PDB file of C-alpha atoms and ligand atoms in Angstrom:
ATOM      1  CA  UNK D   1       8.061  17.826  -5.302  1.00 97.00           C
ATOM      2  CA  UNK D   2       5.755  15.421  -3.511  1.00 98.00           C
ATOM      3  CA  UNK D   3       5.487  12.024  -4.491  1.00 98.00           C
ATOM      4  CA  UNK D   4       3.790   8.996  -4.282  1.00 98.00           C
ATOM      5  CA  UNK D   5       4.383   5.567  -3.779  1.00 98.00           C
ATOM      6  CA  UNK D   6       1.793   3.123  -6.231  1.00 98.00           C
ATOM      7  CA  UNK D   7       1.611  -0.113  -6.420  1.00 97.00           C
ATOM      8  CA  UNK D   8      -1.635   0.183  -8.123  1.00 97.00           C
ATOM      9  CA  UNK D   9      -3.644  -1.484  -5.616  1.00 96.00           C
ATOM     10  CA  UNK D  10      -6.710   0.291  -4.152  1.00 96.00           C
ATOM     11  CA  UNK D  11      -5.383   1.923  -1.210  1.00 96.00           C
ATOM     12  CA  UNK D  12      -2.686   3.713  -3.211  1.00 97.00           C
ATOM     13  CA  UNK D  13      -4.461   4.305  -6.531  1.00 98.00           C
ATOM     14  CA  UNK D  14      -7.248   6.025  -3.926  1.00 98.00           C
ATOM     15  CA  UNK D  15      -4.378   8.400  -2.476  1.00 98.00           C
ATOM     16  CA  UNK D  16      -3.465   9.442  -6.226  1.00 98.00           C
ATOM     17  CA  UNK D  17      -6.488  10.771  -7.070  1.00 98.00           C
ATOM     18  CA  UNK D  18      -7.189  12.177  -3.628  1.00 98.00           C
ATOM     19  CA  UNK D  19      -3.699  13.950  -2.860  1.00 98.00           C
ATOM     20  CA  UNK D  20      -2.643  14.852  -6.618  1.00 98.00           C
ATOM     21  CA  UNK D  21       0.954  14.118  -6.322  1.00 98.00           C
ATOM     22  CA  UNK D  22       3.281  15.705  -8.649  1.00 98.00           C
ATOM     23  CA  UNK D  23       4.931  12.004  -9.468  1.00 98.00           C
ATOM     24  CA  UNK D  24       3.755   8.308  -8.656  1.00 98.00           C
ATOM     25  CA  UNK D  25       6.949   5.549  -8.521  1.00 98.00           C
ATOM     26  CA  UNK D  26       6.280   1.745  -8.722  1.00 98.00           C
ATOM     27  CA  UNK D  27       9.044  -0.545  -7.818  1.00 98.00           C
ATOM     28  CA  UNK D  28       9.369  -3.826  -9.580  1.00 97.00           C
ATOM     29  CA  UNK D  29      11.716  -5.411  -6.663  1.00 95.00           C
ATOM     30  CA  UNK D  30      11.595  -8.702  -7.669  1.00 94.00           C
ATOM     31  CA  UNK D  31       7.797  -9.602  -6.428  1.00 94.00           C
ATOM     32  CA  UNK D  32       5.291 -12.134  -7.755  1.00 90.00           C
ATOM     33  CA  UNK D  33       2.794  -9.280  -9.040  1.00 94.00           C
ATOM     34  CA  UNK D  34       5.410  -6.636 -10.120  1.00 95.00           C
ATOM     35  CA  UNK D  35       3.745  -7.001 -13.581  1.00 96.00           C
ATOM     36  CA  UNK D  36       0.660  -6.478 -12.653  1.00 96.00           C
ATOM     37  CA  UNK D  37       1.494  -3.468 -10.448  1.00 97.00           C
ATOM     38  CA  UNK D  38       3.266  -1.852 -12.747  1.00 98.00           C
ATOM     39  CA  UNK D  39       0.414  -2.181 -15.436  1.00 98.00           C
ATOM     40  CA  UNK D  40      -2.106  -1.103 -13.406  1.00 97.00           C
ATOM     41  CA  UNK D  41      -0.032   1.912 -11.816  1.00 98.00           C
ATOM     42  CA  UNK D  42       0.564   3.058 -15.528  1.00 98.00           C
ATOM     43  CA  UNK D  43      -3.088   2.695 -16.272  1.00 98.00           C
ATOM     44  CA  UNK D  44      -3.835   4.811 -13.461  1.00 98.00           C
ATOM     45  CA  UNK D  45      -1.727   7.777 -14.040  1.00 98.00           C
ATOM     46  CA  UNK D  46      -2.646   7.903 -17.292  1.00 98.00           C
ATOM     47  CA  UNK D  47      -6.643   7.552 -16.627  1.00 98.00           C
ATOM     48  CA  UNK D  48      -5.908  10.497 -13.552  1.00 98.00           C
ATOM     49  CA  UNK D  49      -3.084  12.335 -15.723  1.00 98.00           C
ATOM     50  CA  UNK D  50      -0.389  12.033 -13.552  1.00 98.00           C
ATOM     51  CA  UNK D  51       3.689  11.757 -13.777  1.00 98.00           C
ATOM     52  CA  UNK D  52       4.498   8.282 -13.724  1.00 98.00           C
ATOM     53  CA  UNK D  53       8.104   6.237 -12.535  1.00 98.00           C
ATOM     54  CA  UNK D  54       8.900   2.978 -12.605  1.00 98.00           C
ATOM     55  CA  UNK D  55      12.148   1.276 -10.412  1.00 98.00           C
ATOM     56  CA  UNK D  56      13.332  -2.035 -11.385  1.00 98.00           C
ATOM     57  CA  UNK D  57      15.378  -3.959  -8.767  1.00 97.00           C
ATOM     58  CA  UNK D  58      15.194  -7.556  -8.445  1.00 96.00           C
ATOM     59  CA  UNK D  59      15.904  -8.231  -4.672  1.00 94.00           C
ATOM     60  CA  UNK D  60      13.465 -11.813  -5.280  1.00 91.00           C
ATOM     61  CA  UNK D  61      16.652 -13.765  -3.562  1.00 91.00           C
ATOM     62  CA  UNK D  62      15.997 -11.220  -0.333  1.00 89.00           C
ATOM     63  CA  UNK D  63      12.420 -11.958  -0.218  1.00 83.00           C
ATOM     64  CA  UNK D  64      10.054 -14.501   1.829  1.00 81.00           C
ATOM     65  CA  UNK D  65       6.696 -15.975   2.006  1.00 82.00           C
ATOM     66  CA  UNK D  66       3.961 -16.047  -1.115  1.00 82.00           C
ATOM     67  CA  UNK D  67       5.329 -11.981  -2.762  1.00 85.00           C
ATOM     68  CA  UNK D  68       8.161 -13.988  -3.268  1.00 80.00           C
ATOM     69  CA  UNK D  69       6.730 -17.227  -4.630  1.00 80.00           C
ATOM     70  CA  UNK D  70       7.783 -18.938  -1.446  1.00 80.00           C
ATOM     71  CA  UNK D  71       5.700 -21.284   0.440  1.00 76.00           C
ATOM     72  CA  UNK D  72       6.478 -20.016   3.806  1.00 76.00           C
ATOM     73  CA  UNK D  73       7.335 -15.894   4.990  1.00 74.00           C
ATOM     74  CA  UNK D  74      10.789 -15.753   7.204  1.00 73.00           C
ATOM     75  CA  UNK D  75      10.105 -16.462  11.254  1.00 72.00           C
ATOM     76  CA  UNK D  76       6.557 -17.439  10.964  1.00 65.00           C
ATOM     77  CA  UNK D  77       4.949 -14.182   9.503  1.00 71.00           C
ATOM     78  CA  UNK D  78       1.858 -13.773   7.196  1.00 76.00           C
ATOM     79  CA  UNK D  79       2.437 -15.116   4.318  1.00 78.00           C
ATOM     80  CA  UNK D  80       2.443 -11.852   2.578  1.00 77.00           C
ATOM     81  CA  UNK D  81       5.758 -10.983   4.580  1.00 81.00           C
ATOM     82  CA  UNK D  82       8.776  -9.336   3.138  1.00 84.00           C
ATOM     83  CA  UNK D  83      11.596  -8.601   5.598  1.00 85.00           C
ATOM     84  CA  UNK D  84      12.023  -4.366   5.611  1.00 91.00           C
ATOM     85  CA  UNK D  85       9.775  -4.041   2.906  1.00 91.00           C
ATOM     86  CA  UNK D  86       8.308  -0.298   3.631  1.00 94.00           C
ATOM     87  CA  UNK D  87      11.778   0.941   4.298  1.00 95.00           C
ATOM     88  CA  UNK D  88      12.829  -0.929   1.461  1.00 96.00           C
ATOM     89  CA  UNK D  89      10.490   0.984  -0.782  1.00 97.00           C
ATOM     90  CA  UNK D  90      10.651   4.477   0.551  1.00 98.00           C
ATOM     91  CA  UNK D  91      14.812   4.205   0.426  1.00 97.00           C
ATOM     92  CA  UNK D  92      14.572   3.468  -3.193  1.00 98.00           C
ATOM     93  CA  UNK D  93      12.168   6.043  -4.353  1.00 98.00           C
ATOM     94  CA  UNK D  94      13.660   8.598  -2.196  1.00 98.00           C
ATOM     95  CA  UNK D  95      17.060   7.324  -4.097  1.00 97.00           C
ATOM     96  CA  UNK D  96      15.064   8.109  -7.554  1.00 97.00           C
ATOM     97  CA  UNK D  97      13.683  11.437  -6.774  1.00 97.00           C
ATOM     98  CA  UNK D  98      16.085  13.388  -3.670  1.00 96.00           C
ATOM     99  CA  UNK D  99      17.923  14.694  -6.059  1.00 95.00           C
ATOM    100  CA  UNK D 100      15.637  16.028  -8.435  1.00 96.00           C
ATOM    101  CA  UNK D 101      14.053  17.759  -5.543  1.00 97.00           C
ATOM    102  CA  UNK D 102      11.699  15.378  -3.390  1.00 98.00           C
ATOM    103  CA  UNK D 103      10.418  17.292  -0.650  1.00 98.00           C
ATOM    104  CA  UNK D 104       7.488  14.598   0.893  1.00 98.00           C
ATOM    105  CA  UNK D 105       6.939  11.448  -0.035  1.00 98.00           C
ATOM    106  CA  UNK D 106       3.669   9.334   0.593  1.00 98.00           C
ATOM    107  CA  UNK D 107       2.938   5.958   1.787  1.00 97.00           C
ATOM    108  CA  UNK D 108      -0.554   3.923   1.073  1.00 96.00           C
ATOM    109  CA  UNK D 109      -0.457   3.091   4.491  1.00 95.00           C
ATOM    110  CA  UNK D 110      -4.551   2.237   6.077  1.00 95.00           C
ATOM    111  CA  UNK D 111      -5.387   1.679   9.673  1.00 94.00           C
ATOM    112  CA  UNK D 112      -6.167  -1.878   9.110  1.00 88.00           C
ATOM    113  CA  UNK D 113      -2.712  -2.849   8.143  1.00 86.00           C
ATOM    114  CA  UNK D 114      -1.376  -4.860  10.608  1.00 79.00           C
ATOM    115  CA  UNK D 115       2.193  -5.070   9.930  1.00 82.00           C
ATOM    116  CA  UNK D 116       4.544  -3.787  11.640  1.00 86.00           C
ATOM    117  CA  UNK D 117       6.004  -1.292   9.380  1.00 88.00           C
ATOM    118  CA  UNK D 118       2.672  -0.193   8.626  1.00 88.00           C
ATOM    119  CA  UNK D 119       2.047   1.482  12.388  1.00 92.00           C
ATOM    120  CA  UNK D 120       1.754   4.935  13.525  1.00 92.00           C
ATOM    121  CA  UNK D 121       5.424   4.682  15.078  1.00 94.00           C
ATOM    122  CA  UNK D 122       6.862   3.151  12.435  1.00 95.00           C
ATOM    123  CA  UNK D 123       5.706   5.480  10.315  1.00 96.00           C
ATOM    124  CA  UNK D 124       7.233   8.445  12.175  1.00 96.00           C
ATOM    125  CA  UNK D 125      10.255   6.875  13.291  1.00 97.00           C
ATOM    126  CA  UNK D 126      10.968   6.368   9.166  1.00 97.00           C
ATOM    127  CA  UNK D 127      10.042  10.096   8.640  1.00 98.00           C
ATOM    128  CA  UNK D 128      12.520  11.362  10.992  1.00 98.00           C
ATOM    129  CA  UNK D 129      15.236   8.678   9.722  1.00 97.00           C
ATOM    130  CA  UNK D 130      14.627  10.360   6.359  1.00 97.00           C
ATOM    131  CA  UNK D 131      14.379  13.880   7.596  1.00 97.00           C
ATOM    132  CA  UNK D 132      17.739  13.772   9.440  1.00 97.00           C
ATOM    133  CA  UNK D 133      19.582  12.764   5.636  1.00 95.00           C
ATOM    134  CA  UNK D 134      20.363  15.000   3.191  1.00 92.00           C
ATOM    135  CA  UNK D 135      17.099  16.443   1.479  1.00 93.00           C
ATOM    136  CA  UNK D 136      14.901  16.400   4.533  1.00 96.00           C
ATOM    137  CA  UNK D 137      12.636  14.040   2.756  1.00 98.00           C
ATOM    138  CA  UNK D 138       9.783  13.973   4.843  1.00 98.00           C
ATOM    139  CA  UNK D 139       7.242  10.528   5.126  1.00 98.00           C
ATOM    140  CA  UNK D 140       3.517  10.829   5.174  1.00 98.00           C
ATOM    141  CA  UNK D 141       0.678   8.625   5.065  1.00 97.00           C
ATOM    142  CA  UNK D 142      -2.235  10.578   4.870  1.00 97.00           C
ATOM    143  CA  UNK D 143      -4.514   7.365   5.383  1.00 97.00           C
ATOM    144  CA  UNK D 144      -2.916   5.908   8.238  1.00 95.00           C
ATOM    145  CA  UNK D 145      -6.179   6.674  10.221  1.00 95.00           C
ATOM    146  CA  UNK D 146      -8.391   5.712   7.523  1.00 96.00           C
ATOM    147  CA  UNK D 147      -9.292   1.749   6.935  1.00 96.00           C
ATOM    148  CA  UNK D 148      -9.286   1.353   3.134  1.00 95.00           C
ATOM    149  CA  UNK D 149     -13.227   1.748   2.235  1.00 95.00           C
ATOM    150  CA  UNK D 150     -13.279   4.919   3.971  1.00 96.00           C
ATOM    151  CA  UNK D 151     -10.272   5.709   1.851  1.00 96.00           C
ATOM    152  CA  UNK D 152     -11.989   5.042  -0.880  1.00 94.00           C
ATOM    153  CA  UNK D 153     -15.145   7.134  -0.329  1.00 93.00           C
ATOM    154  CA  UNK D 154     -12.942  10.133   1.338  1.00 96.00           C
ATOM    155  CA  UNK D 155     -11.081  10.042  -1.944  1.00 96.00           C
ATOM    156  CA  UNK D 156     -13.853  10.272  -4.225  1.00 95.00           C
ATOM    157  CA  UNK D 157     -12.250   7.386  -6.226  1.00 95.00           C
ATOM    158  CA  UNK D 158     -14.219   6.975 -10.120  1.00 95.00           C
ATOM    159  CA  UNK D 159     -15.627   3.492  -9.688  1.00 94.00           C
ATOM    160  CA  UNK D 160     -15.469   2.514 -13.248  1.00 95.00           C
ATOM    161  CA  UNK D 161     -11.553   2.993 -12.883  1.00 96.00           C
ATOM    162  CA  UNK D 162     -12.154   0.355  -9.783  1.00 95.00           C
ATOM    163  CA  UNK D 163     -11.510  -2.304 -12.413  1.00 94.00           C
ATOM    164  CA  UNK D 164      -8.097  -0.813 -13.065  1.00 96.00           C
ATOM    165  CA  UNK D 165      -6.994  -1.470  -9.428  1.00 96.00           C
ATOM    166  CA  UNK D 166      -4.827  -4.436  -8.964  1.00 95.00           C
ATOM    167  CA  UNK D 167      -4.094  -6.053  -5.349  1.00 93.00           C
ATOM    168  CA  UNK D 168      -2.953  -9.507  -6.036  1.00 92.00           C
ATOM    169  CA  UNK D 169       0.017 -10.504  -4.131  1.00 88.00           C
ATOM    170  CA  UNK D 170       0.988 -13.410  -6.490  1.00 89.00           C
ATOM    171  CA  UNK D 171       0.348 -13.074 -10.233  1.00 88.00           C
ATOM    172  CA  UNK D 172       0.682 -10.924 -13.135  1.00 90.00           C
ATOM    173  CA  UNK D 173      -3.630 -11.214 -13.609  1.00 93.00           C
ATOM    174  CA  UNK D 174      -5.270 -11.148 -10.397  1.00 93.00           C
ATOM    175  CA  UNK D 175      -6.096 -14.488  -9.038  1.00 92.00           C
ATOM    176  CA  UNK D 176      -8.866 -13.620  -7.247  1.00 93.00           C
ATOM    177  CA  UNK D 177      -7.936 -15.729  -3.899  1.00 92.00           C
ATOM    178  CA  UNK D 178      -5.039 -14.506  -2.244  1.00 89.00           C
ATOM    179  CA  UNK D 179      -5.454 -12.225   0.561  1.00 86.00           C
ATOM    180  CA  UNK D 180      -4.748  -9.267  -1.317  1.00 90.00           C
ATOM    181  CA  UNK D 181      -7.287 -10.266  -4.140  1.00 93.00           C
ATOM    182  CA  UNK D 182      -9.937 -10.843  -0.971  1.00 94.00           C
ATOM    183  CA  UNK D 183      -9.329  -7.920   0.629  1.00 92.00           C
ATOM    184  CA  UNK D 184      -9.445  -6.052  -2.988  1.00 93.00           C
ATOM    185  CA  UNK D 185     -13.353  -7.693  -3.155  1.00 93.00           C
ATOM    186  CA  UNK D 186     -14.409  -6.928  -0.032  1.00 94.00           C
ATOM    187  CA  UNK D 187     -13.321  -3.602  -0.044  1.00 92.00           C
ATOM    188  CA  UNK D 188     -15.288  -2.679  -3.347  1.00 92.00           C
ATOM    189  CA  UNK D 189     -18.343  -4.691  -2.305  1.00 93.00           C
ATOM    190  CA  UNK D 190     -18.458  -2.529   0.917  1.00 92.00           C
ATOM    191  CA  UNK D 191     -17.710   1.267  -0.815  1.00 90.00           C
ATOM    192  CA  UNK D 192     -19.953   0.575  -3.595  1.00 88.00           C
ATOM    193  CA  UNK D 193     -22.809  -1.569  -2.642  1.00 85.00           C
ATOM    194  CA  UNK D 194     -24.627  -2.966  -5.893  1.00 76.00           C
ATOM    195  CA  UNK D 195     -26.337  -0.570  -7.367  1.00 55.00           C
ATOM    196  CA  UNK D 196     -24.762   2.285  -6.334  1.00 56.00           C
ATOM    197  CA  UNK D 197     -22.202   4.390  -8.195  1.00 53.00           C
TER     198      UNK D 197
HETATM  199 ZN1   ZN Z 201      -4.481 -12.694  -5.933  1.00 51.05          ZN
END
């Protein structure tokens, strides 16, 4: 089984329709927008006709900065920072679905993400972590080299489900300014200039 991680945001809602995973899992762990996410992430399986999981957790105590309605992130980081977030999330899926026969789970991971646990190492340091436990789960991110608007072209992503997408890092309804809501504008203004389709 191959699976995919969805928060319902662009980058990830792009790799669903691209990759055709046989399951999508959204975690509500506690964050600001875990509404939102998981409405959207429903709304996209269901537009693209694919498997959909949700995990509730609510690790808000263990989180930092704005995701977890914080004013500050933990040692200084962007404000979007959540300590061990990406292993956070793959652990917990892989918890879900190892034993009703995950074989590769993927990662919305883009080029442009500048976290640390979104590089190239990290990335393949957390697939052999997985690999060496029981399943062999193996991590991909088959956008790691891509930034997000060539994601979104490679992908062939509908643009009237564009409006479906949701990035915001603090509400349930997209507020339109956080970095996650800019980034969400930018991106579409720059894959589908006006006009175009
Ligand atoms: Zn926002």
């Amino acid at each position: 089984m191959k699976a995919l991680l969805l928060s319902g945001g662009i980058d990830s809602s792009a790799l669903a329709h691209w990759t055709r995973p046989d399951i999508c899992v959204t975690l509500d762990y506690g964050q600001q927008a875990a509404l939102g996410e998981a409405a959207a992430s429903r709304a996209i399986c269901s537009e693209l006709h694919l498997e959909h999981k949700l995990i509730s957790v609510d690790l808000s105590s263990l989180g930092s900065g704005s995701m977890a309605g914080r004013e500050t992130a933990l040692g200084g980081a962007a404000p979007e920072f959540w300590p061990y977030r990406n292993q956070m999330l793959v652990t917990l899926a892989a918890m879900l679905l190892q034993p009703i026969g995950l074989r590769e789970l993927m990662i919305g991971t883009v080029a442009t993400d500048l976290h640390a646990d979104g590089s190239v190492r990290f990335i393949q340091t957390l697939n052999a972590l997985m690999r060496l436990q029981e399943g062999c789960v193996t991590v991909t991110a088959p956008a790691q080299n891509l930034t997000s608007t060539e994601l979104l072209k490679l992908s062939s992503f509908p643009r009237e489900l564009i409006g479906v997408t949701f990035s915001c890092h603090l509400h349930r309804y997209a507020c339109g300014q956080c970095s996650g809501c800019i980034k969400h504008r930018e991106v579409v203004d720059e894959a589908f200039p006006q006009g175009t389709s």
